[in-house]
Amino acid sequence: QVKLMESGGGSVQAGGSLRLSCAAPKYIYDNYCMGWFRQAPGKEREGVANIDHDGIKTYADSVKSRFTISRDNARNTLELQMSSLKPEDTAMYFCAARSRGWACSIRQPDARLDNYSGQGTQVTVSL
């Protein structure tokens, strides 16, 4: 089964930065909407940011102005630059590829809508 490969998680203090990467096979990278989701212990999965085929980026209100999603077309990699991290950003972060259309939305966090996803990378932010 094809999996996306996330990397870049870790532990940082509040106010710090991390950069997450998600490597995908080219046929997935080129043909699917890609985004980041996260899930903290005891909480529901939530959308963080995504970027559609037109390059339009969408962010959750909780991360706007702090996180930046981007595509590295040379490496078929989706990236998430996270700055000014807060303890409430602590979660497992997942990269997901979805079909175009209504499923391409961070407001649809249901993992069953993921055509492809990764194992996740842990982000822990401490005070």
mmCIF file of C-alpha atoms in Angstrom:
data_model
loop_
_atom_site.group_PDB
_atom_site.id
_atom_site.type_symbol
_atom_site.label_atom_id
_atom_site.label_comp_id
_atom_site.label_asym_id
_atom_site.label_seq_id
_atom_site.Cartn_x
_atom_site.Cartn_y
_atom_site.Cartn_z
ATOM 1 C CA GLN A 1 0.000 0.000 0.000
ATOM 2 C CA VAL A 2 1.379 3.360 -0.980
ATOM 3 C CA LYS A 3 2.097 5.595 1.940
ATOM 4 C CA LEU A 4 3.158 9.188 2.205
ATOM 5 C CA MET A 5 6.241 9.800 4.291
ATOM 6 C CA GLU A 6 6.206 12.581 6.869
ATOM 7 C CA SER A 7 9.321 13.888 8.606
ATOM 8 C CA GLY A 8 10.499 16.867 10.601
ATOM 9 C CA GLY A 9 8.580 16.532 13.824
ATOM 10 C CA GLY A 10 10.176 16.915 17.211
ATOM 11 C CA SER A 11 10.093 18.659 20.546
ATOM 12 C CA VAL A 12 10.461 22.406 20.857
ATOM 13 C CA GLN A 13 9.753 25.109 23.365
ATOM 14 C CA ALA A 14 6.881 27.509 22.919
ATOM 15 C CA GLY A 15 7.760 30.183 20.395
ATOM 16 C CA GLY A 16 10.006 27.851 18.457
ATOM 17 C CA SER A 17 9.771 26.607 14.896
ATOM 18 C CA LEU A 18 9.642 23.311 13.052
ATOM 19 C CA ARG A 19 9.399 22.387 9.400
ATOM 20 C CA LEU A 20 7.463 19.293 8.407
ATOM 21 C CA SER A 21 7.909 17.538 5.089
ATOM 22 C CA CYS A 22 5.772 14.982 3.292
ATOM 23 C CA ALA A 23 7.287 12.993 0.449
ATOM 24 C CA ALA A 24 4.884 11.552 -2.111
ATOM 25 C CA PRO A 25 5.192 9.534 -5.309
ATOM 26 C CA LYS A 26 5.025 11.841 -8.295
ATOM 27 C CA TYR A 27 1.666 10.519 -9.557
ATOM 28 C CA ILE A 28 0.101 11.347 -6.200
ATOM 29 C CA TYR A 29 1.850 14.689 -5.836
ATOM 30 C CA ASP A 30 0.743 15.778 -9.310
ATOM 31 C CA ASN A 31 -2.859 14.602 -9.209
ATOM 32 C CA TYR A 32 -4.164 14.987 -5.681
ATOM 33 C CA CYS A 33 -5.004 17.783 -3.310
ATOM 34 C CA MET A 34 -2.562 17.614 -0.430
ATOM 35 C CA GLY A 35 -2.812 18.835 3.098
ATOM 36 C CA TRP A 36 -1.907 18.493 6.739
ATOM 37 C CA PHE A 37 -4.104 17.261 9.548
ATOM 38 C CA ARG A 38 -3.350 16.759 13.218
ATOM 39 C CA GLN A 39 -4.701 14.838 16.146
ATOM 40 C CA ALA A 40 -3.910 15.426 19.789
ATOM 41 C CA PRO A 41 -4.514 12.755 22.446
ATOM 42 C CA GLY A 42 -8.163 12.622 23.395
ATOM 43 C CA LYS A 43 -9.153 15.070 20.692
ATOM 44 C CA GLU A 44 -10.675 14.748 17.255
ATOM 45 C CA ARG A 45 -8.608 15.015 14.128
ATOM 46 C CA GLU A 46 -8.550 18.507 12.689
ATOM 47 C CA GLY A 47 -7.445 20.091 9.463
ATOM 48 C CA VAL A 48 -4.407 22.342 9.622
ATOM 49 C CA ALA A 49 -3.696 23.504 6.076
ATOM 50 C CA ASN A 50 -4.025 22.378 2.516
ATOM 51 C CA ILE A 51 -3.115 23.479 -0.974
ATOM 52 C CA ASP A 52 -5.187 22.679 -4.021
ATOM 53 C CA HIS A 53 -4.216 22.230 -7.663
ATOM 54 C CA ASP A 54 -4.611 25.910 -8.347
ATOM 55 C CA GLY A 55 -2.171 26.666 -5.569
ATOM 56 C CA ILE A 56 -4.839 28.078 -3.313
ATOM 57 C CA LYS A 57 -3.882 27.635 0.324
ATOM 58 C CA THR A 58 -6.302 27.252 3.199
ATOM 59 C CA TYR A 59 -5.433 27.415 6.883
ATOM 60 C CA ALA A 60 -7.231 26.655 10.097
ATOM 61 C CA ASP A 61 -7.921 29.836 12.037
ATOM 62 C CA SER A 62 -5.773 28.542 14.901
ATOM 63 C CA VAL A 63 -2.632 28.463 12.753
ATOM 64 C CA LYS A 64 -3.117 31.387 10.379
ATOM 65 C CA SER A 65 -0.133 33.770 10.273
ATOM 66 C CA ARG A 66 2.001 31.162 12.084
ATOM 67 C CA PHE A 67 2.063 28.217 9.642
ATOM 68 C CA THR A 68 2.884 28.240 5.942
ATOM 69 C CA ILE A 69 2.108 25.366 3.580
ATOM 70 C CA SER A 70 4.041 24.984 0.368
ATOM 71 C CA ARG A 71 4.900 22.539 -2.397
ATOM 72 C CA ASP A 72 8.430 21.682 -3.487
ATOM 73 C CA ASN A 73 7.803 20.535 -7.042
ATOM 74 C CA ALA A 74 11.414 19.507 -7.616
ATOM 75 C CA ARG A 75 11.212 16.975 -4.787
ATOM 76 C CA ASN A 76 7.472 16.095 -4.923
ATOM 77 C CA THR A 77 7.261 17.195 -1.332
ATOM 78 C CA LEU A 78 4.600 19.005 0.654
ATOM 79 C CA GLU A 79 5.969 21.171 3.437
ATOM 80 C CA LEU A 80 4.622 22.930 6.500
ATOM 81 C CA GLN A 81 6.668 25.660 8.103
ATOM 82 C CA MET A 82 5.476 26.148 11.655
ATOM 83 C CA SER A 83 6.516 29.196 13.648
ATOM 84 C CA SER A 84 5.549 30.705 16.983
ATOM 85 C CA LEU A 85 4.553 27.266 18.149
ATOM 86 C CA LYS A 86 2.236 26.944 21.109
ATOM 87 C CA PRO A 87 1.652 24.052 23.511
ATOM 88 C CA GLU A 88 -1.781 23.593 21.938
ATOM 89 C CA ASP A 89 -0.064 22.742 18.645
ATOM 90 C CA THR A 90 1.144 19.519 20.250
ATOM 91 C CA ALA A 91 -0.245 16.641 18.198
ATOM 92 C CA MET A 92 0.527 13.937 15.698
ATOM 93 C CA TYR A 93 0.649 15.584 12.295
ATOM 94 C CA PHE A 94 -0.448 13.668 9.226
ATOM 95 C CA CYS A 95 -0.021 14.395 5.567
ATOM 96 C CA ALA A 96 -2.913 13.364 3.329
ATOM 97 C CA ALA A 97 -3.658 13.281 -0.374
ATOM 98 C CA ARG A 98 -7.258 13.536 -1.478
ATOM 99 C CA SER A 99 -9.263 13.631 -4.638
ATOM 100 C CA ARG A 100 -10.210 16.988 -6.031
ATOM 101 C CA GLY A 101 -13.524 18.536 -5.171
ATOM 102 C CA TRP A 102 -15.399 18.761 -1.916
ATOM 103 C CA ALA A 103 -13.035 16.347 -0.117
ATOM 104 C CA CYS A 104 -10.185 18.760 -0.698
ATOM 105 C CA SER A 105 -10.953 20.712 2.435
ATOM 106 C CA ILE A 106 -9.462 21.042 5.888
ATOM 107 C CA ARG A 107 -13.047 21.352 7.127
ATOM 108 C CA GLN A 108 -13.500 17.669 6.277
ATOM 109 C CA PRO A 109 -11.096 16.041 8.776
ATOM 110 C CA ASP A 110 -12.483 12.514 8.457
ATOM 111 C CA ALA A 111 -9.530 10.268 7.677
ATOM 112 C CA ARG A 112 -11.795 8.066 5.564
ATOM 113 C CA LEU A 113 -11.614 10.787 2.927
ATOM 114 C CA ASP A 114 -7.846 10.364 2.629
ATOM 115 C CA ASN A 115 -6.876 8.558 -0.548
ATOM 116 C CA TYR A 116 -3.331 8.324 0.764
ATOM 117 C CA SER A 117 -1.791 9.239 4.075
ATOM 118 C CA GLY A 118 1.304 8.718 6.162
ATOM 119 C CA GLN A 119 2.092 7.335 9.578
ATOM 120 C CA GLY A 120 2.367 10.795 11.042
ATOM 121 C CA THR A 121 5.092 12.776 12.763
ATOM 122 C CA GLN A 122 4.880 13.902 16.371
ATOM 123 C CA VAL A 123 5.136 17.578 17.297
ATOM 124 C CA THR A 124 5.499 18.405 20.974
ATOM 125 C CA VAL A 125 5.599 21.983 22.205
ATOM 126 C CA SER A 126 6.466 22.689 25.822
ATOM 127 C CA LEU A 127 6.344 25.854 27.879
#
